[in-house]
mmCIF file of C-alpha atoms in Angstrom:
data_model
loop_
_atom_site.group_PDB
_atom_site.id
_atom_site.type_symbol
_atom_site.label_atom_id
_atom_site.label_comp_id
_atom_site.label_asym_id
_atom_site.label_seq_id
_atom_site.Cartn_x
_atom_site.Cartn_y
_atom_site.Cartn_z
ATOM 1 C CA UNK V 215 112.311 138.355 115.705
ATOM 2 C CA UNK V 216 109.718 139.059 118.190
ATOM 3 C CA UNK V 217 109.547 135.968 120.661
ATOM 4 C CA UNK V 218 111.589 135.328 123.590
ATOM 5 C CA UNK V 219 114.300 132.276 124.217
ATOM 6 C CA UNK V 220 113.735 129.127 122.734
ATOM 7 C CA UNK V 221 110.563 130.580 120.868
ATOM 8 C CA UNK V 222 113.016 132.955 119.162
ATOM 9 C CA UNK V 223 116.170 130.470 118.867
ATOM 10 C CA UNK V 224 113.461 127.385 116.903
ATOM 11 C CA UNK V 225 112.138 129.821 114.528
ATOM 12 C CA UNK V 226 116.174 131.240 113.850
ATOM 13 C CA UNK V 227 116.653 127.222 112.861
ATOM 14 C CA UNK V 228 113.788 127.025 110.874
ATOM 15 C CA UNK V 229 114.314 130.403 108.954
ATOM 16 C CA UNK V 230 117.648 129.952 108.551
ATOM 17 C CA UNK V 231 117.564 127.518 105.770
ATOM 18 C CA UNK V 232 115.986 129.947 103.909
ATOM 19 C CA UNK V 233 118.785 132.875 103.821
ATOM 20 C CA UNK V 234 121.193 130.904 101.248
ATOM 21 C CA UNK V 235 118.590 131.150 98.691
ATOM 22 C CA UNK V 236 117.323 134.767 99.759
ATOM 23 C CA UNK V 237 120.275 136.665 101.830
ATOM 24 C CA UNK V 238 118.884 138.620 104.340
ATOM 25 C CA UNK V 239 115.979 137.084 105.207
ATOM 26 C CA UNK V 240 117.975 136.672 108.900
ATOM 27 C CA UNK V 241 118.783 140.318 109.205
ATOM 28 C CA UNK V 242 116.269 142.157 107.531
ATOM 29 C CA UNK V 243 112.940 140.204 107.051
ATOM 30 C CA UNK V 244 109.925 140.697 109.823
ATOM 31 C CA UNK V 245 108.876 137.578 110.196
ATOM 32 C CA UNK V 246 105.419 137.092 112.000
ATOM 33 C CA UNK V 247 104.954 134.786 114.538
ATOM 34 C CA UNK V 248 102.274 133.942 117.243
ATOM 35 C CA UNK V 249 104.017 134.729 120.170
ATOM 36 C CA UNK V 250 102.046 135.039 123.673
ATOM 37 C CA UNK V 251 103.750 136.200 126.144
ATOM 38 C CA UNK V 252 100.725 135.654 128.627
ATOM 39 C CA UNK V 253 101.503 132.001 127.473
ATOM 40 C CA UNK V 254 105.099 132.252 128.165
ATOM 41 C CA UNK V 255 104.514 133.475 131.375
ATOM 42 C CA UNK V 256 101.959 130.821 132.271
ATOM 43 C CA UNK V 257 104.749 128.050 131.153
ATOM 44 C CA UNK V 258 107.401 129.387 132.952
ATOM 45 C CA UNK V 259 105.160 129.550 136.565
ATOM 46 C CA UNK V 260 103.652 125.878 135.968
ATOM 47 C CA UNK V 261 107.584 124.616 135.347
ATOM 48 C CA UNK V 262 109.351 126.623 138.257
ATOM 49 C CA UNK V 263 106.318 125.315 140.357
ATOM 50 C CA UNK V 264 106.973 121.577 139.371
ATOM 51 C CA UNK V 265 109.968 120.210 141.230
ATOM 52 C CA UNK V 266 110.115 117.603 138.670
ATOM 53 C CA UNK V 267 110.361 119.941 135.762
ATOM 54 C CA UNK V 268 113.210 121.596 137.436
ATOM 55 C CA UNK V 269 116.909 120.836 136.486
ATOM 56 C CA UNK V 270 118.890 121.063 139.580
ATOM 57 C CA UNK V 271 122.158 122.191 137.884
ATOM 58 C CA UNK V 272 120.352 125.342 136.755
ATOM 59 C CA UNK V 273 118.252 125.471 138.809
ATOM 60 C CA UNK V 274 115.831 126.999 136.207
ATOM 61 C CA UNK V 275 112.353 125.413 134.385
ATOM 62 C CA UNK V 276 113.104 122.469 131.525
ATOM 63 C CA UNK V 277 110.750 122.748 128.973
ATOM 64 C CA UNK V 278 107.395 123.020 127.644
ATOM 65 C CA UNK V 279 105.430 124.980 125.228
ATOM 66 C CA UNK V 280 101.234 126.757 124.967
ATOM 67 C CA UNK V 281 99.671 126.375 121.586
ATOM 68 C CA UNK V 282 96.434 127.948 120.075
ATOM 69 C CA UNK V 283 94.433 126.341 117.531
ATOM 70 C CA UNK V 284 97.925 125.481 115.844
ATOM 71 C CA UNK V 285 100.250 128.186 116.078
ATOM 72 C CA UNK V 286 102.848 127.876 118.519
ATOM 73 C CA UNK V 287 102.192 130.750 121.305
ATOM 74 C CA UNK V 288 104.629 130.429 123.678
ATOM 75 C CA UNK V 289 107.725 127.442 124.191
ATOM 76 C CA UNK V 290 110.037 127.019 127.129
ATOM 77 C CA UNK V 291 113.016 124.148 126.647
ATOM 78 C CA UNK V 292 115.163 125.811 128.990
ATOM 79 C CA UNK V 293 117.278 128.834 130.682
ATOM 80 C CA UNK V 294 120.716 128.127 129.671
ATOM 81 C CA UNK V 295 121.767 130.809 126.874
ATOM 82 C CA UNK V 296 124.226 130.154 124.095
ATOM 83 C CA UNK V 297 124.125 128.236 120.348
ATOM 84 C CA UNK V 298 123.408 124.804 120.514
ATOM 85 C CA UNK V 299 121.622 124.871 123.496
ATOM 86 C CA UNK V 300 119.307 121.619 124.285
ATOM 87 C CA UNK V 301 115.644 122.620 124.040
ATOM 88 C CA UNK V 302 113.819 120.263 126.046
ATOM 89 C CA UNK V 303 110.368 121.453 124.796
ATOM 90 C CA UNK V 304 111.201 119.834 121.322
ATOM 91 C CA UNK V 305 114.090 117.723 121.820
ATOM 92 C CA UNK V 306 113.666 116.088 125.008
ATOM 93 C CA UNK V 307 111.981 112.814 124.681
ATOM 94 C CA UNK V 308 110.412 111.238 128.350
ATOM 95 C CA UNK V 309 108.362 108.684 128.762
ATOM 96 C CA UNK V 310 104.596 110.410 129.095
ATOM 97 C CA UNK V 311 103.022 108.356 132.209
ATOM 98 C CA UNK V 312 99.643 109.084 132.457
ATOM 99 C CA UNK V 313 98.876 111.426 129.936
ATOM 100 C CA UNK V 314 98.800 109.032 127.187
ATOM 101 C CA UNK V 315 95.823 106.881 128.729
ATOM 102 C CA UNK V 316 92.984 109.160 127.093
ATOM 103 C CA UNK V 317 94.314 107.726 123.778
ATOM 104 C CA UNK V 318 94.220 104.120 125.525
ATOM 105 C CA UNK V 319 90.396 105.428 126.178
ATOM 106 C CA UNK V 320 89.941 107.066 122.724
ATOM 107 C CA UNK V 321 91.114 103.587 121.055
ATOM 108 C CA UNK V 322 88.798 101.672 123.263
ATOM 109 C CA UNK V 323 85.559 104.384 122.775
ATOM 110 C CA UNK V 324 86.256 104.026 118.763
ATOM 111 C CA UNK V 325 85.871 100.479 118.698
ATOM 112 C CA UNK V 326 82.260 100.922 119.143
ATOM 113 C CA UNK V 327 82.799 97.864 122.164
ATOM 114 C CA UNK V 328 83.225 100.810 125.550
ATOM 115 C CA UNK V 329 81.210 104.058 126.277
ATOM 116 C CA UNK V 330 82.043 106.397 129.170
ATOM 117 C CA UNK V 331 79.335 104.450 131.588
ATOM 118 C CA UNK V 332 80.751 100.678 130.301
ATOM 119 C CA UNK V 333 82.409 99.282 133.964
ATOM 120 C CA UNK V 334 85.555 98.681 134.603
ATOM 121 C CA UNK V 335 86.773 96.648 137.696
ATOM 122 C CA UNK V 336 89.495 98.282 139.408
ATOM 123 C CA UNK V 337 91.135 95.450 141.463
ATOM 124 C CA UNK V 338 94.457 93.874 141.278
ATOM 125 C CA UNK V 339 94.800 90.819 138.619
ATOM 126 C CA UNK V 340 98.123 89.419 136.832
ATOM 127 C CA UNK V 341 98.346 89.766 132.893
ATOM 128 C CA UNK V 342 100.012 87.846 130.569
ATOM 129 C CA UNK V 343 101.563 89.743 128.056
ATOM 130 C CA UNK V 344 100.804 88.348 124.581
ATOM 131 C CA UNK V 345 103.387 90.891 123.386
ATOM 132 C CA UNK V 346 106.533 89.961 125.123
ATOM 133 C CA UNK V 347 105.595 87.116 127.064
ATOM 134 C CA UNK V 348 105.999 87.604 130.523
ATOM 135 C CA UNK V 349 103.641 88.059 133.564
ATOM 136 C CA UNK V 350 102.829 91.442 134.878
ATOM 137 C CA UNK V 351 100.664 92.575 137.728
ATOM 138 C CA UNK V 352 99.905 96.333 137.510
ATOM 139 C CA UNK V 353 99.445 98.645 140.098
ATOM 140 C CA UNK V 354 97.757 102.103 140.808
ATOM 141 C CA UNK V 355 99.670 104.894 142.802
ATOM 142 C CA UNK V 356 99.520 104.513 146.020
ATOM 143 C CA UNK V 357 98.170 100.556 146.096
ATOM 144 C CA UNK V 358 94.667 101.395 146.437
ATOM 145 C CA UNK V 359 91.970 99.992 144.399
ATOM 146 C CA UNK V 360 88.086 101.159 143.992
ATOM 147 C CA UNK V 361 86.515 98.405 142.627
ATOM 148 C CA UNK V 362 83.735 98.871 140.008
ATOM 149 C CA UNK V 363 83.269 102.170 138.243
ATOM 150 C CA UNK V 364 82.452 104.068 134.735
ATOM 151 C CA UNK V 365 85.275 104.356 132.775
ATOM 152 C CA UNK V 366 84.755 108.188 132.982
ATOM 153 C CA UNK V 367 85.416 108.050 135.980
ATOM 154 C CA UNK V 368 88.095 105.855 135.759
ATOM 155 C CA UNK V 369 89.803 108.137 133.406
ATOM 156 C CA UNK V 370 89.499 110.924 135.775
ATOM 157 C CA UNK V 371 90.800 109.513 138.555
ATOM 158 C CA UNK V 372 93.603 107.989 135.816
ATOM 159 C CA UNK V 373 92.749 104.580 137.224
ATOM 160 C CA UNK V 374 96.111 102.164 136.279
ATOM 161 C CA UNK V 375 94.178 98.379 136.350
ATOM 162 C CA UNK V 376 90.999 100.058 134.176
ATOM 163 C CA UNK V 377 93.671 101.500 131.372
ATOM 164 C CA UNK V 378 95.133 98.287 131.105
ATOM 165 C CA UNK V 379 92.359 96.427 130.792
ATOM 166 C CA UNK V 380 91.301 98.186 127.829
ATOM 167 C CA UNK V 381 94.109 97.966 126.376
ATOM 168 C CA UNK V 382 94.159 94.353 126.743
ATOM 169 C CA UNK V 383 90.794 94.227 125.406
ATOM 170 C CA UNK V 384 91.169 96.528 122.255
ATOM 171 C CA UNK V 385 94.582 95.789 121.303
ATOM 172 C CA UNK V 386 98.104 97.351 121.641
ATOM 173 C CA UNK V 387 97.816 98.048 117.616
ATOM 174 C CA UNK V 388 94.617 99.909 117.976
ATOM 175 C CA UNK V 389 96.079 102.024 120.529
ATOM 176 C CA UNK V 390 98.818 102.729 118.740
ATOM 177 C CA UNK V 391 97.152 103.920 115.403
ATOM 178 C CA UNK V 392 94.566 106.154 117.835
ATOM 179 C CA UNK V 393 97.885 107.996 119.090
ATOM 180 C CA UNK V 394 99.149 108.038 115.379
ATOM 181 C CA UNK V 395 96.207 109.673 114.222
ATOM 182 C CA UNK V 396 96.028 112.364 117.253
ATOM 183 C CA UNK V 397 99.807 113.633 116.740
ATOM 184 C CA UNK V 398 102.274 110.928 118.259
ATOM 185 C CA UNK V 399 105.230 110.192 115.941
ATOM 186 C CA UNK V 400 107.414 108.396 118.408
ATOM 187 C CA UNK V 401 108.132 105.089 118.271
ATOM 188 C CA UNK V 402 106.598 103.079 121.032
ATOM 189 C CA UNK V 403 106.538 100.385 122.439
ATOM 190 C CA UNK V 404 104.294 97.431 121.273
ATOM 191 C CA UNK V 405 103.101 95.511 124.508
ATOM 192 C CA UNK V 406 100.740 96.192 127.564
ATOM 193 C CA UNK V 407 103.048 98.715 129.337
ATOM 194 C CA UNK V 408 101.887 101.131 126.728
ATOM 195 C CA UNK V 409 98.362 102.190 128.642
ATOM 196 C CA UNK V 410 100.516 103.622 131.328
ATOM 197 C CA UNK V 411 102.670 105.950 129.034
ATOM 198 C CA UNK V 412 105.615 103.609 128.290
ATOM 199 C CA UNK V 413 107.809 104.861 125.610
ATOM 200 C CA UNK V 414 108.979 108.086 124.881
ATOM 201 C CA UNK V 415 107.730 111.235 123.125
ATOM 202 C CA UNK V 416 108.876 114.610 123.080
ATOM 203 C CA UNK V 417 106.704 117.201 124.799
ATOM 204 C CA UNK V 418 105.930 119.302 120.963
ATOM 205 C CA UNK V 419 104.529 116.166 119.847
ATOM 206 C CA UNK V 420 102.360 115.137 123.054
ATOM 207 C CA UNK V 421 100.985 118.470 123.094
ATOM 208 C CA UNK V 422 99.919 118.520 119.327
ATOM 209 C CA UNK V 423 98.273 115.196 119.886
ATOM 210 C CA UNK V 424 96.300 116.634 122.850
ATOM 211 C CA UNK V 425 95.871 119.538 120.156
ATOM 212 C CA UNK V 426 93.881 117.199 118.520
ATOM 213 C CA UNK V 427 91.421 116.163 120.940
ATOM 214 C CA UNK V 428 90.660 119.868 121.768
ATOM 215 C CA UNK V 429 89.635 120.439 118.123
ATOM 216 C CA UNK V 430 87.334 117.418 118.201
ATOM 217 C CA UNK V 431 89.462 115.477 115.955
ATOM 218 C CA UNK V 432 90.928 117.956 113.433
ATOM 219 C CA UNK V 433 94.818 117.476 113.605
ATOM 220 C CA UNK V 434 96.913 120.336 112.197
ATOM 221 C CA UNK V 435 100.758 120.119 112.586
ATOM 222 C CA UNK V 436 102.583 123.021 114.714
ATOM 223 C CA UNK V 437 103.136 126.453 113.335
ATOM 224 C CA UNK V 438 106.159 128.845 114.560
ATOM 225 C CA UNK V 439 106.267 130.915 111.308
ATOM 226 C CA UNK V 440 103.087 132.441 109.711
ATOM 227 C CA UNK V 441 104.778 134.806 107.107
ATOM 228 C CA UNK V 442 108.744 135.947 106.069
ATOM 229 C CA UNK V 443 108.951 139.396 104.386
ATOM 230 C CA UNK V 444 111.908 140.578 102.670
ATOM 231 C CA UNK V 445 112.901 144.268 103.114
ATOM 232 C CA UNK V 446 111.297 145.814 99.877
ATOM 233 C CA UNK V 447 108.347 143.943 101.379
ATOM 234 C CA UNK V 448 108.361 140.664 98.973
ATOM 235 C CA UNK V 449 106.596 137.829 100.681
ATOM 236 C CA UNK V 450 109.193 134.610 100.819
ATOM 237 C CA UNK V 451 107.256 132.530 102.671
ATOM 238 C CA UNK V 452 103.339 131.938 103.740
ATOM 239 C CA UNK V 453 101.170 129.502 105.496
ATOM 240 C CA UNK V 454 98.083 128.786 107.354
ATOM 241 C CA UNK V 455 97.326 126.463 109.386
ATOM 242 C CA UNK V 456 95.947 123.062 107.617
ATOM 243 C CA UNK V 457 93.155 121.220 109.542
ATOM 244 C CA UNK V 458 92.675 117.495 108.778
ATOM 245 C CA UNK V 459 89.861 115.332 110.348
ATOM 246 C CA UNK V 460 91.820 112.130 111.973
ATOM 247 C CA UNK V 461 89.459 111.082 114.578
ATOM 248 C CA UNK V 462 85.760 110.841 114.775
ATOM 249 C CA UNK V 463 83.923 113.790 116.631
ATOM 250 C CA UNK V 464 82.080 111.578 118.787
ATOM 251 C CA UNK V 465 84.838 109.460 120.001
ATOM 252 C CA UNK V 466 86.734 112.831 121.040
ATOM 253 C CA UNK V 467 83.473 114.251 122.727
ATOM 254 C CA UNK V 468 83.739 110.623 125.044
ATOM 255 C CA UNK V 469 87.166 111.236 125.282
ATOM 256 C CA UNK V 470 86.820 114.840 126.565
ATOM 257 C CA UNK V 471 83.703 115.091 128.134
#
């Protein structure tokens, strides 16, 4: 198998089902993959880089993985070395913070009721949570507030109060099913929190979903195998990758622009 570390040790789990019905596929197929090792390298910087991303005990990058189109190019869930190994890039589930409010955007843009110029008031205000309840008065990193802005901007800056207020506008359900639709399988949680990343999801999923928005809307699950050849050159096992069009074009291009 061409592909280094956890690249190499996924695609040995997902080929390995394979071998009882076709021995040898493990020891003597070539199996192509999509392995970058420009992307691998690019991972592994970004990680050792990020103090958060580091785990102190080994002192050694946690996990993450580059994708193009979607074949998986390069995946990083770890340094430690041995069977069984926990590979953070596709096990690991953390809550995603931030990085889930362009789908609290994206739900809000595809209700036809927000554009990228609407305004949002960034200021400090108390919720009530319809969902569980209770009172909850958000606040953006750092305590500071900007007052009136486009939600592009808003987005950019990754504005706390403006996220919530959309969501609170559009719906925790119509959040949810915009996520859905982009990639996220995790179950989440179903209240206001949500617009600041509540929950967890497991990086192979979050970056699909993102996946998503890069191909204007076309979702296509993650590929680590494109094509198992036995030894007297027999294909076993073939595929491509399979685009499907979740989210309108438009929306995305508000999203991402």
């Amino acid at each position: 198998l061409k592909g280094g570390g956890d690249f190499r040790d996924t695609l040995v789990s997902l080929v390995s089902c394979c071998d009882s019905a076709a021995p040898g596929i493990m020891s003597a197929s070539p199996i192509e993959v999509q392995h970058n090792a420009v992307m691998r390298r690019c991972a592994l910087t970004v990680l050792a880089n990020c103090p958060s991303a580091v785990e102190r005990e080994e002192e050694s990058p946690s996990g993450e993985f580059g994708a193009d189109d979607s074949l998986v190019g390069a995946l990083v869930g770890g340094y430690g070395i041995g069977a069984g190994r926990f590979n953070r890039a596709t096990n690991a589930r953390r809550q995603p913070g931030s990085t889930f409010k362009p789908f609290v955007y994206g739900a809000a843009f595809d209700s036809g009721r927000f554009t990228p110029v609407s305004i949002c008031l960034d200021a400090p205000r108390v919720y009530r949570d319809p969902w569980t309840g209770k009172s909850w008065k958000p606040q953006n990193y750092g305590g500071r507030f900007a007052g009136e802005m486009p939600l592009r901007r808003a987005l950019t800056l990754s504005k706390n109060l403006c996220a919530v207020e959309l969501i609170d506008e559009v719906g925790v359900d119509a959040v949810l099913d915009f996520a859905r639709r982009a990639g996220v399988a995790s179950a989440l949680p179903r209240n206001l929190t949500l617009a600041l990343g509540s929950g967890d999801v497991t990086p192979l999923e979050m970056t699909n979903a993102y996946a998503t928005l890069a191909a204007q809307g076309r979702r296509a699950e993650p590929l680590f195998i494109r094509k198992v050849v036995a030894a007297d050159g027999e294909i076993l096992f073939e595929q491509q990758a399979v685009e499907v069009p979740v989210l309108r074009p438009e929306v995305v291009y508000q999203v991402t622009s």
